[in-house]
Short mmCIF file of C-alpha atoms in Angstrom, two decimals:
data_model
loop_
_atom_site.label_atom_id
_atom_site.label_comp_id
_atom_site.label_asym_id
_atom_site.label_seq_id
_atom_site.Cartn_x
_atom_site.Cartn_y
_atom_site.Cartn_z
CA UNK A 14 -32.87 23.59 -17.90
CA UNK A 15 -32.90 24.72 -21.55
CA UNK A 16 -36.63 24.05 -21.73
CA UNK A 17 -37.21 26.04 -18.54
CA UNK A 18 -35.06 28.88 -19.89
CA UNK A 19 -36.98 28.88 -23.11
CA UNK A 20 -40.36 28.90 -21.30
CA UNK A 21 -39.37 31.80 -19.04
CA UNK A 22 -38.24 33.98 -21.94
CA UNK A 23 -41.49 33.33 -23.81
CA UNK A 24 -43.76 34.00 -20.87
CA UNK A 25 -43.87 37.72 -21.23
CA UNK A 26 -43.17 40.49 -23.68
CA UNK A 27 -40.64 42.89 -22.14
CA UNK A 28 -41.58 45.70 -24.52
CA UNK A 29 -45.22 45.44 -23.43
CA UNK A 30 -44.26 45.40 -19.77
CA UNK A 31 -41.96 48.37 -20.27
CA UNK A 32 -44.86 50.30 -21.84
CA UNK A 33 -47.12 49.41 -18.90
CA UNK A 34 -44.49 50.61 -16.42
CA UNK A 35 -44.00 53.85 -18.32
CA UNK A 36 -47.75 54.47 -18.36
CA UNK A 37 -47.88 53.84 -14.63
CA UNK A 38 -45.05 56.34 -14.07
CA UNK A 39 -46.74 58.90 -16.30
CA UNK A 40 -50.10 58.29 -14.64
CA UNK A 41 -51.75 57.28 -17.87
CA UNK A 42 -52.37 53.63 -17.18
CA UNK A 43 -55.86 52.29 -17.74
CA UNK A 44 -56.31 51.27 -14.16
CA UNK A 45 -56.58 54.86 -12.93
CA UNK A 46 -59.17 57.53 -13.39
CA UNK A 47 -57.08 59.21 -16.05
CA UNK A 48 -58.79 57.58 -19.03
CA UNK A 49 -62.32 58.72 -19.69
CA UNK A 50 -63.52 55.30 -20.73
CA UNK A 51 -62.90 53.74 -17.35
CA UNK A 52 -64.05 56.75 -15.36
CA UNK A 53 -67.74 56.01 -15.63
CA UNK A 54 -67.14 52.42 -14.56
CA UNK A 55 -64.94 53.49 -11.70
CA UNK A 56 -67.46 56.16 -10.67
CA UNK A 57 -70.28 53.69 -10.39
CA UNK A 58 -68.11 51.20 -8.56
CA UNK A 59 -66.87 53.74 -6.07
CA UNK A 60 -70.28 55.22 -5.39
CA UNK A 61 -71.45 51.74 -4.61
CA UNK A 62 -68.54 50.73 -2.46
CA UNK A 63 -67.75 53.86 -0.46
CA UNK A 64 -69.84 53.42 2.62
CA UNK A 65 -72.37 55.89 3.93
CA UNK A 66 -74.43 53.45 5.91
CA UNK A 67 -72.32 52.97 9.00
CA UNK A 68 -72.28 56.50 10.29
CA UNK A 69 -75.19 58.00 8.39
CA UNK A 70 -72.82 60.61 7.06
CA UNK A 71 -72.51 61.21 3.39
CA UNK A 72 -69.11 61.31 1.78
CA UNK A 73 -67.87 62.48 -1.57
CA UNK A 74 -64.85 61.52 -3.65
CA UNK A 75 -62.60 63.79 -5.68
CA UNK A 76 -62.11 61.44 -8.61
CA UNK A 77 -58.40 62.32 -8.67
CA UNK A 78 -56.57 59.06 -9.34
CA UNK A 79 -55.12 57.65 -6.12
CA UNK A 80 -56.13 60.62 -3.96
CA UNK A 81 -59.36 59.16 -2.65
CA UNK A 82 -57.41 56.19 -1.29
CA UNK A 83 -55.95 58.55 1.30
CA UNK A 84 -59.34 58.55 3.03
CA UNK A 85 -61.17 55.85 4.90
CA UNK A 86 -64.51 56.94 3.45
CA UNK A 87 -64.06 60.11 1.44
CA UNK A 88 -64.60 63.78 2.15
CA UNK A 89 -67.68 64.55 4.29
CA UNK A 90 -70.28 66.10 2.06
CA UNK A 91 -70.77 69.82 2.60
CA UNK A 92 -67.22 70.40 3.82
CA UNK A 93 -65.27 73.61 3.27
CA UNK A 94 -61.79 72.59 2.15
CA UNK A 95 -58.68 74.67 1.63
CA UNK A 96 -56.54 73.62 -1.31
CA UNK A 97 -53.17 75.18 -0.52
CA UNK A 98 -49.87 75.27 -2.36
CA UNK A 99 -47.27 77.36 -4.11
CA UNK A 100 -47.29 78.65 -7.65
CA UNK A 101 -47.52 75.81 -10.16
CA UNK A 102 -48.17 73.15 -7.53
CA UNK A 103 -51.37 71.97 -9.22
CA UNK A 104 -54.15 73.57 -7.17
CA UNK A 105 -56.24 74.64 -10.15
CA UNK A 106 -55.76 71.30 -11.89
CA UNK A 107 -56.78 69.42 -8.75
CA UNK A 108 -59.97 71.45 -8.43
CA UNK A 109 -60.87 71.32 -12.13
CA UNK A 110 -60.29 67.57 -12.19
CA UNK A 111 -62.53 67.12 -9.17
CA UNK A 112 -65.28 69.15 -10.81
CA UNK A 113 -64.87 67.19 -14.09
CA UNK A 114 -65.36 63.94 -12.17
CA UNK A 115 -68.52 65.20 -10.47
CA UNK A 116 -69.99 66.65 -13.63
CA UNK A 117 -69.61 63.25 -15.26
CA UNK A 118 -71.46 61.84 -12.24
CA UNK A 119 -74.34 64.18 -13.07
CA UNK A 120 -73.69 66.64 -10.27
CA UNK A 121 -73.75 70.41 -10.57
CA UNK A 122 -70.49 72.28 -10.29
CA UNK A 123 -69.59 75.95 -10.15
CA UNK A 124 -66.14 77.47 -10.62
CA UNK A 125 -65.80 80.99 -9.19
CA UNK A 126 -62.62 82.52 -10.54
CA UNK A 127 -61.15 85.66 -9.06
CA UNK A 128 -57.98 85.17 -11.08
CA UNK A 129 -58.02 83.41 -14.46
CA UNK A 130 -60.52 84.04 -17.18
CA UNK A 131 -63.18 81.52 -18.18
CA UNK A 132 -61.38 81.05 -21.50
CA UNK A 133 -58.07 80.27 -19.81
CA UNK A 134 -59.68 77.77 -17.45
CA UNK A 135 -61.36 76.02 -20.33
CA UNK A 136 -58.02 75.82 -22.11
CA UNK A 137 -56.57 74.08 -19.05
CA UNK A 138 -59.37 71.54 -19.22
CA UNK A 139 -58.89 71.01 -22.94
CA UNK A 140 -55.18 70.34 -22.35
CA UNK A 141 -56.18 67.28 -20.33
CA UNK A 142 -58.92 66.15 -22.69
CA UNK A 143 -61.80 67.00 -20.33
CA UNK A 144 -63.91 68.61 -23.06
CA UNK A 145 -65.17 71.74 -21.27
CA UNK A 146 -67.57 72.69 -24.06
CA UNK A 147 -69.42 69.44 -23.61
CA UNK A 148 -69.48 69.90 -19.85
CA UNK A 149 -70.90 73.41 -20.18
CA UNK A 150 -73.47 72.18 -22.68
CA UNK A 151 -74.61 69.54 -20.18
CA UNK A 152 -75.93 72.31 -17.97
CA UNK A 153 -74.15 70.89 -14.95
CA UNK A 154 -71.15 73.19 -15.14
CA UNK A 155 -70.82 76.96 -14.76
CA UNK A 156 -67.67 79.04 -14.75
CA UNK A 157 -67.80 82.69 -13.82
CA UNK A 158 -65.04 85.20 -13.40
CA UNK A 159 -65.27 87.82 -10.68
CA UNK A 160 -63.06 90.74 -9.86
CA UNK A 161 -61.92 91.02 -6.27
CA UNK A 162 -63.37 94.52 -6.38
CA UNK A 163 -66.79 92.93 -6.91
CA UNK A 164 -66.79 92.40 -3.17
CA UNK A 165 -68.80 95.32 -1.83
CA UNK A 166 -68.12 97.32 1.29
CA UNK A 167 -71.00 98.70 3.26
CA UNK A 168 -70.23 101.20 5.91
CA UNK A 169 -72.89 101.27 8.61
CA UNK A 170 -71.53 103.26 11.45
CA UNK A 171 -73.49 102.95 14.62
CA UNK A 172 -75.76 100.20 13.35
CA UNK A 173 -77.18 98.64 16.52
CA UNK A 174 -78.30 95.61 14.61
CA UNK A 175 -74.78 94.81 13.51
CA UNK A 176 -74.00 91.26 14.38
CA UNK A 177 -70.31 91.58 13.88
CA UNK A 178 -67.72 93.59 15.70
CA UNK A 179 -66.63 96.71 13.96
CA UNK A 180 -63.14 96.92 12.64
CA UNK A 181 -60.95 99.85 13.48
CA UNK A 182 -62.30 101.84 10.54
CA UNK A 183 -65.90 101.11 11.52
CA UNK A 184 -66.73 99.43 8.30
CA UNK A 185 -69.00 96.45 8.06
CA UNK A 186 -68.47 94.12 5.20
CA UNK A 187 -71.28 92.62 3.28
CA UNK A 188 -70.82 89.82 0.89
CA UNK A 189 -72.64 90.36 -2.34
CA UNK A 190 -74.64 87.20 -2.70
CA UNK A 191 -73.47 84.91 -5.43
CA UNK A 192 -75.91 85.27 -8.27
CA UNK A 193 -76.53 81.96 -9.91
CA UNK A 194 -79.00 81.03 -12.54
CA UNK A 195 -82.34 80.06 -11.12
CA UNK A 196 -82.49 76.37 -10.49
CA UNK A 197 -78.73 75.97 -10.52
CA UNK A 198 -77.82 74.91 -7.02
CA UNK A 199 -74.31 73.59 -7.19
CA UNK A 200 -73.24 70.45 -5.38
CA UNK A 201 -69.60 71.48 -5.68
CA UNK A 202 -68.03 74.94 -5.75
CA UNK A 203 -64.45 76.05 -6.31
CA UNK A 204 -63.44 79.51 -5.12
CA UNK A 205 -60.23 80.51 -6.88
CA UNK A 206 -58.76 82.03 -4.86
CA UNK A 207 -58.86 83.32 -1.31
CA UNK A 208 -55.52 84.98 -2.04
CA UNK A 209 -57.10 87.07 -4.80
CA UNK A 210 -60.04 87.95 -2.55
CA UNK A 211 -57.61 88.98 0.19
CA UNK A 212 -55.97 91.39 -2.24
CA UNK A 213 -59.21 93.41 -2.19
CA UNK A 214 -58.58 94.02 1.50
CA UNK A 215 -55.04 95.34 1.17
CA UNK A 216 -54.20 97.21 4.35
CA UNK A 217 -57.36 95.97 6.03
CA UNK A 218 -56.31 92.57 7.25
CA UNK A 219 -58.78 92.69 10.11
CA UNK A 220 -61.62 93.25 7.68
CA UNK A 221 -60.42 90.36 5.55
CA UNK A 222 -60.49 87.96 8.49
CA UNK A 223 -64.00 89.09 9.28
CA UNK A 224 -65.00 88.66 5.65
CA UNK A 225 -63.40 85.22 5.38
CA UNK A 226 -65.50 83.97 8.25
CA UNK A 227 -68.68 85.24 6.59
CA UNK A 228 -67.61 83.67 3.30
CA UNK A 229 -67.15 80.28 4.89
CA UNK A 230 -70.53 80.52 6.64
CA UNK A 231 -72.19 81.53 3.36
CA UNK A 232 -70.93 78.46 1.54
CA UNK A 233 -71.60 76.23 4.52
CA UNK A 234 -75.24 77.29 4.38
CA UNK A 235 -75.41 76.53 0.67
CA UNK A 236 -74.92 72.84 1.45
CA UNK A 237 -72.38 72.37 -1.31
CA UNK A 238 -68.93 70.87 -0.89
CA UNK A 239 -66.52 73.74 -1.43
CA UNK A 240 -62.87 73.98 -2.39
CA UNK A 241 -61.10 77.25 -1.54
CA UNK A 242 -57.81 77.69 -3.36
CA UNK A 243 -55.14 79.51 -1.40
CA UNK A 244 -51.68 80.46 -2.57
CA UNK A 245 -48.76 79.77 -0.26
CA UNK A 246 -44.99 79.60 -0.52
CA UNK A 247 -43.46 76.58 -2.28
CA UNK A 248 -42.65 74.93 1.04
CA UNK A 249 -45.53 76.18 3.14
CA UNK A 250 -45.45 76.25 6.91
CA UNK A 251 -48.76 78.10 7.02
CA UNK A 252 -51.51 77.29 4.61
CA UNK A 253 -53.59 80.43 4.34
CA UNK A 254 -53.30 84.18 4.28
CA UNK A 255 -54.01 84.86 7.90
CA UNK A 256 -54.25 81.46 9.54
CA UNK A 257 -57.91 81.96 10.32
CA UNK A 258 -58.97 80.18 7.11
CA UNK A 259 -57.19 76.99 8.22
CA UNK A 260 -59.13 77.19 11.46
CA UNK A 261 -62.45 77.81 9.72
CA UNK A 262 -62.01 75.13 7.08
CA UNK A 263 -63.16 71.58 7.66
CA UNK A 264 -60.25 70.29 5.64
CA UNK A 265 -56.86 71.33 4.31
CA UNK A 266 -55.20 69.69 1.31
CA UNK A 267 -51.63 70.80 0.60
CA UNK A 268 -49.79 70.45 -2.70
CA UNK A 269 -46.01 70.63 -2.83
CA UNK A 270 -43.51 71.27 -5.60
CA UNK A 271 -40.29 70.27 -3.85
CA UNK A 272 -36.87 71.33 -5.08
CA UNK A 273 -34.36 68.49 -5.34
CA UNK A 274 -30.98 69.65 -6.58
CA UNK A 275 -31.93 70.93 -10.06
CA UNK A 276 -35.25 69.08 -10.23
CA UNK A 277 -38.76 69.46 -8.86
CA UNK A 278 -40.76 66.71 -7.26
CA UNK A 279 -44.50 66.91 -6.64
CA UNK A 280 -46.29 65.73 -3.55
CA UNK A 281 -49.64 66.06 -1.82
CA UNK A 282 -51.07 65.52 1.63
CA UNK A 283 -54.33 65.72 3.52
CA UNK A 284 -53.25 67.92 6.39
CA UNK A 285 -56.67 68.00 8.03
CA UNK A 286 -60.16 66.66 7.30
CA UNK A 287 -62.83 66.70 9.94
CA UNK A 288 -65.27 63.84 10.07
CA UNK A 289 -63.19 61.13 8.44
CA UNK A 290 -60.01 59.19 8.96
CA UNK A 291 -57.24 59.83 6.49
CA UNK A 292 -53.59 59.02 5.88
CA UNK A 293 -51.36 61.46 7.65
CA UNK A 294 -48.36 61.55 5.38
CA UNK A 295 -47.05 63.32 2.32
CA UNK A 296 -47.20 61.14 -0.77
CA UNK A 297 -45.96 61.35 -4.34
CA UNK A 298 -48.04 63.06 -6.99
CA UNK A 299 -47.59 63.75 -10.70
CA UNK A 300 -49.37 65.77 -13.31
CA UNK A 301 -49.69 63.66 -16.43
CA UNK A 302 -51.10 64.55 -19.83
CA UNK A 303 -54.46 63.26 -18.58
CA UNK A 304 -54.51 64.98 -15.22
CA UNK A 305 -53.26 64.62 -11.69
CA UNK A 306 -52.22 61.22 -10.37
CA UNK A 307 -51.51 60.51 -6.71
CA UNK A 308 -49.51 57.53 -5.53
CA UNK A 309 -50.96 56.90 -2.07
CA UNK A 310 -48.40 54.25 -1.14
CA UNK A 311 -45.32 56.13 -2.34
CA UNK A 312 -43.53 58.10 0.34
CA UNK A 313 -41.39 61.12 -0.42
CA UNK A 314 -37.68 60.90 0.29
CA UNK A 315 -35.83 63.79 1.82
CA UNK A 316 -36.80 67.03 3.45
CA UNK A 317 -39.99 68.83 2.60
CA UNK A 318 -39.37 72.06 4.45
CA UNK A 319 -36.27 74.20 4.23
CA UNK A 320 -34.83 75.29 7.54
CA UNK B 29 -11.80 29.99 -5.90
CA UNK B 30 -12.26 32.71 -8.51
CA UNK B 31 -14.62 35.64 -8.16
CA UNK B 32 -17.49 34.10 -10.10
CA UNK B 33 -17.27 30.89 -8.13
CA UNK B 34 -17.38 32.85 -4.91
CA UNK B 35 -20.42 34.86 -6.04
CA UNK B 36 -22.29 31.76 -7.19
CA UNK B 37 -21.47 29.87 -4.00
CA UNK B 38 -22.70 32.76 -1.82
CA UNK B 39 -25.91 33.32 -3.74
CA UNK B 40 -26.68 29.61 -4.13
CA UNK B 41 -26.58 29.18 -0.37
CA UNK B 42 -29.26 31.75 0.32
CA UNK B 43 -33.03 31.14 0.29
CA UNK B 44 -35.09 33.06 -2.25
CA UNK B 45 -35.80 36.66 -1.43
CA UNK B 46 -32.20 37.35 -0.42
CA UNK B 47 -30.68 40.79 -0.12
CA UNK B 48 -26.92 40.88 -0.74
CA UNK B 49 -24.38 43.67 -0.85
CA UNK B 50 -21.32 43.11 -3.01
CA UNK B 51 -18.20 44.98 -1.96
CA UNK B 52 -15.29 45.26 -4.31
CA UNK B 53 -12.45 47.47 -5.53
CA UNK B 54 -12.86 50.14 -8.20
CA UNK B 55 -10.80 48.03 -10.62
CA UNK B 56 -13.01 44.98 -10.25
CA UNK B 57 -16.37 46.65 -9.95
CA UNK B 58 -17.46 46.38 -13.55
CA UNK B 59 -16.43 42.75 -13.94
CA UNK B 60 -18.09 41.78 -10.65
CA UNK B 61 -21.33 43.47 -11.75
CA UNK B 62 -21.35 41.80 -15.15
CA UNK B 63 -20.43 38.36 -13.82
CA UNK B 64 -23.12 38.52 -11.16
CA UNK B 65 -25.80 39.61 -13.62
CA UNK B 66 -24.74 36.85 -16.02
CA UNK B 67 -24.86 34.24 -13.27
CA UNK B 68 -28.31 35.31 -12.08
CA UNK B 69 -29.68 35.66 -15.59
CA UNK B 70 -28.16 32.54 -17.19
CA UNK B 71 -27.76 30.07 -14.35
CA UNK B 72 -30.64 31.05 -12.10
CA UNK B 73 -32.89 32.20 -14.93
CA UNK B 74 -33.88 35.38 -13.13
CA UNK B 75 -35.14 38.49 -14.82
CA UNK B 76 -32.94 41.43 -13.86
CA UNK B 77 -34.18 44.95 -13.02
CA UNK B 78 -31.04 47.06 -13.17
CA UNK B 79 -31.13 50.50 -11.55
CA UNK B 80 -28.23 52.15 -13.27
CA UNK B 81 -26.78 55.25 -11.64
CA UNK B 82 -23.32 54.55 -13.05
CA UNK B 83 -23.63 54.05 -16.79
CA UNK B 84 -26.11 55.04 -19.50
CA UNK B 85 -28.10 52.25 -21.12
CA UNK B 86 -26.22 52.38 -24.41
CA UNK B 87 -22.96 51.55 -22.71
CA UNK B 88 -24.60 48.93 -20.47
CA UNK B 89 -26.22 47.08 -23.33
CA UNK B 90 -22.91 46.94 -25.21
CA UNK B 91 -21.22 45.50 -22.13
CA UNK B 92 -24.01 42.95 -21.62
CA UNK B 93 -23.80 41.86 -25.23
CA UNK B 94 -20.02 41.49 -24.99
CA UNK B 95 -20.53 39.33 -21.92
CA UNK B 96 -23.23 37.36 -23.78
CA UNK B 97 -25.93 38.29 -21.26
CA UNK B 98 -29.39 37.78 -22.69
CA UNK B 99 -30.72 41.34 -22.72
CA UNK B 100 -34.27 40.07 -23.26
CA UNK B 101 -34.11 39.11 -19.60
CA UNK B 102 -32.99 42.55 -18.45
CA UNK B 103 -34.93 45.73 -17.77
CA UNK B 104 -32.72 48.79 -17.33
CA UNK B 105 -33.92 51.74 -15.27
CA UNK B 106 -31.52 54.31 -16.71
CA UNK B 107 -31.05 57.19 -14.26
CA UNK B 108 -28.22 58.80 -16.21
CA UNK B 109 -29.12 59.46 -19.84
CA UNK B 110 -32.01 61.87 -19.34
CA UNK B 111 -30.23 64.09 -16.83
CA UNK B 112 -27.17 64.27 -19.08
CA UNK B 113 -29.33 65.14 -22.10
CA UNK B 114 -28.05 62.10 -23.92
CA UNK B 115 -29.83 60.66 -26.92
CA UNK B 116 -32.84 58.76 -25.55
CA UNK B 117 -33.17 56.13 -28.20
CA UNK B 118 -36.22 53.91 -27.94
CA UNK B 119 -35.35 50.50 -26.55
CA UNK B 120 -37.75 47.78 -25.55
CA UNK B 121 -35.99 47.05 -22.26
CA UNK B 122 -35.00 50.54 -21.11
CA UNK B 123 -36.95 53.04 -19.03
CA UNK B 124 -35.42 56.47 -18.71
CA UNK B 125 -35.80 58.12 -15.32
CA UNK B 126 -35.34 61.82 -14.61
CA UNK B 127 -32.14 61.64 -12.62
CA UNK B 128 -30.22 59.82 -9.92
CA UNK B 129 -31.58 62.30 -7.38
CA UNK B 130 -35.26 61.69 -8.20
CA UNK B 131 -35.47 58.95 -5.60
CA UNK B 132 -39.26 59.00 -5.39
CA UNK B 133 -39.50 58.38 -9.13
CA UNK B 134 -36.90 55.61 -8.95
CA UNK B 135 -38.88 54.02 -6.14
CA UNK B 136 -42.08 54.22 -8.20
CA UNK B 137 -40.28 52.64 -11.17
CA UNK B 138 -38.90 49.78 -9.09
CA UNK B 139 -42.33 49.14 -7.55
CA UNK B 140 -44.04 49.13 -10.94
CA UNK B 141 -41.34 46.85 -12.36
CA UNK B 142 -41.52 44.23 -9.64
CA UNK B 143 -45.31 44.25 -9.84
CA UNK B 144 -45.44 43.76 -13.59
CA UNK B 145 -42.57 41.44 -14.34
CA UNK B 146 -43.63 37.87 -13.71
CA UNK B 147 -41.53 35.05 -12.35
CA UNK B 148 -38.24 35.03 -10.48
CA UNK B 149 -36.33 38.28 -10.58
CA UNK B 150 -33.75 40.45 -8.89
CA UNK B 151 -33.28 44.18 -8.47
CA UNK B 152 -29.71 45.42 -8.81
CA UNK B 153 -28.77 48.87 -7.48
CA UNK B 154 -25.68 49.95 -9.40
CA UNK B 155 -24.14 51.47 -7.45
CA UNK B 156 -24.40 52.79 -3.92
CA UNK B 157 -21.42 55.09 -4.45
CA UNK B 158 -22.82 56.59 -7.65
CA UNK B 159 -26.13 57.27 -5.94
CA UNK B 160 -24.40 58.90 -2.97
CA UNK B 161 -22.75 61.40 -5.31
CA UNK B 162 -26.19 62.80 -6.07
CA UNK B 163 -28.05 62.27 -2.81
CA UNK B 164 -27.53 63.15 0.81
CA UNK B 165 -26.51 60.05 2.78
CA UNK B 166 -29.42 60.16 5.21
CA UNK B 167 -31.94 60.57 2.39
CA UNK B 168 -30.33 57.77 0.43
CA UNK B 169 -30.43 55.51 3.49
CA UNK B 170 -34.15 56.25 3.81
CA UNK B 171 -34.63 55.38 0.14
CA UNK B 172 -32.65 52.11 0.37
CA UNK B 173 -34.55 51.11 3.47
CA UNK B 174 -37.83 51.69 1.64
CA UNK B 175 -36.75 49.73 -1.42
CA UNK B 176 -35.34 46.79 0.51
CA UNK B 177 -38.49 46.63 2.59
CA UNK B 178 -40.58 46.42 -0.59
CA UNK B 179 -38.34 43.64 -1.87
CA UNK B 180 -38.62 41.74 1.38
CA UNK B 181 -42.39 41.99 1.41
CA UNK B 182 -42.51 40.75 -2.18
CA UNK B 183 -39.90 38.03 -1.70
CA UNK B 184 -37.84 39.62 -4.46
CA UNK B 185 -34.07 39.21 -4.55
CA UNK B 186 -32.02 42.36 -4.12
CA UNK B 187 -28.43 43.14 -4.98
CA UNK B 188 -26.41 46.22 -4.16
CA UNK B 189 -22.84 46.96 -5.11
CA UNK B 190 -20.42 49.31 -3.42
CA UNK B 191 -16.77 50.16 -3.31
CA UNK B 192 -14.94 48.62 -0.41
CA UNK B 193 -13.49 51.22 1.98
CA UNK B 194 -14.88 54.09 -0.10
CA UNK B 195 -18.39 54.18 1.21
CA UNK B 196 -19.38 56.47 4.07
CA UNK B 197 -19.03 54.25 7.17
CA UNK B 198 -22.32 55.22 8.75
CA UNK B 199 -24.33 54.65 5.60
CA UNK B 200 -22.46 51.44 4.96
CA UNK B 201 -23.41 50.18 8.39
CA UNK B 202 -27.03 51.23 7.96
CA UNK B 203 -27.35 49.44 4.63
CA UNK B 204 -25.33 46.41 5.74
CA UNK B 205 -27.68 45.71 8.61
CA UNK B 206 -30.55 45.47 6.12
CA UNK B 207 -28.77 42.81 4.04
CA UNK B 208 -28.65 39.05 4.48
CA UNK B 209 -25.02 38.93 3.47
CA UNK B 210 -22.08 41.13 2.58
CA UNK B 211 -19.90 39.50 -0.05
CA UNK B 212 -16.41 40.92 -0.43
CA UNK B 213 -14.90 40.25 -3.83
#
């Protein structure tokens, strides 16, 4: 018995195990995507293992630790996806992290910001160690800030060639084409945010709905996989400004920042994703010093929505 | 038969991967907890994962040392100190969790602990009553069900302690039906 006791206590180092557990809880353990060194290995492995062959469809991953395990295959390439959530729920971080992952895979990414400045977005990336200067220098990453007022209105009363129904004020809306550098055809685009764009249509909700549809078609035709950020309440019951965006989008990802007594608890779910099977439950999520970490097997306890 | 003899007899008669709820009076609760941990740690040579919603780690470690429990065989998930803004001194066998009401985080910590600690072990929820102060009963029941299911799947031993007659009857019944045995001390 004494020998067995002695063996058991020498088998492991509790301090080392404690450190491993703490890293797991913080989302900074080496087994996730969070550390840059393992990302390239993980990237190659996942590109090889995620299947495209069976259905002929192509799928993409997000690279957000744990999140891709919510899907059977990944996100269908070329999808338009809403990323919805309240203030501070992690929408921008989710999208930046996804772009970081794809840039490291050699893919072209474009961040269209209608809210934060390029400088501020780069600071966010620096906070997580994603080295935005290096990414920009690679030529695979562009950030551009737009003003919602950059969206032009064209009034063409009585235009017989108009494809779209006129709104009550007889204005047609024309999207100013996105001007990108020649040769830069992004594989992934983030539009941040639909909420900011909608603010340009204050008092003209009908026009906004019309515009949103055109916006989605525009990006669909580009062939890129697109993430549209949309601001909701903290406990959303609807996931877009007007509801039409949820209908138009191929997928909806929702981020939560749930109030528990005097604490906040983060969670994420894939509410909808056409063309692939996915887990249909809300799971735990954290934002660590290295980025977002999702725990696909960890349920959330307690109510999500307030009555 | 004294209390320790009763506890050891009950636990010795169960196959590995048992889930047991200890029920006792407020006066005996501390001694029952310490005696059970000592028995499992010393006699059974189990590593203990203690989810403490009752006492901060500093107080627990003092009590364990007084009882001559080998603290190298104990990992404390301290749910109290951080939320009370107590001094979070670095300790090799203590993990500080946000609060007793951050059940998702506690669940993550328990899962990570049982995955990483090798060999025979037990998880001790101390105590049901303390956790119910900070959590709605139905949410707590959901949490306990989730934890006990994880333990069952992993063949890990589980121990809960509650105050006899003080625990909400419905919740008591819900938790009791998930256990292999209720031991009244």
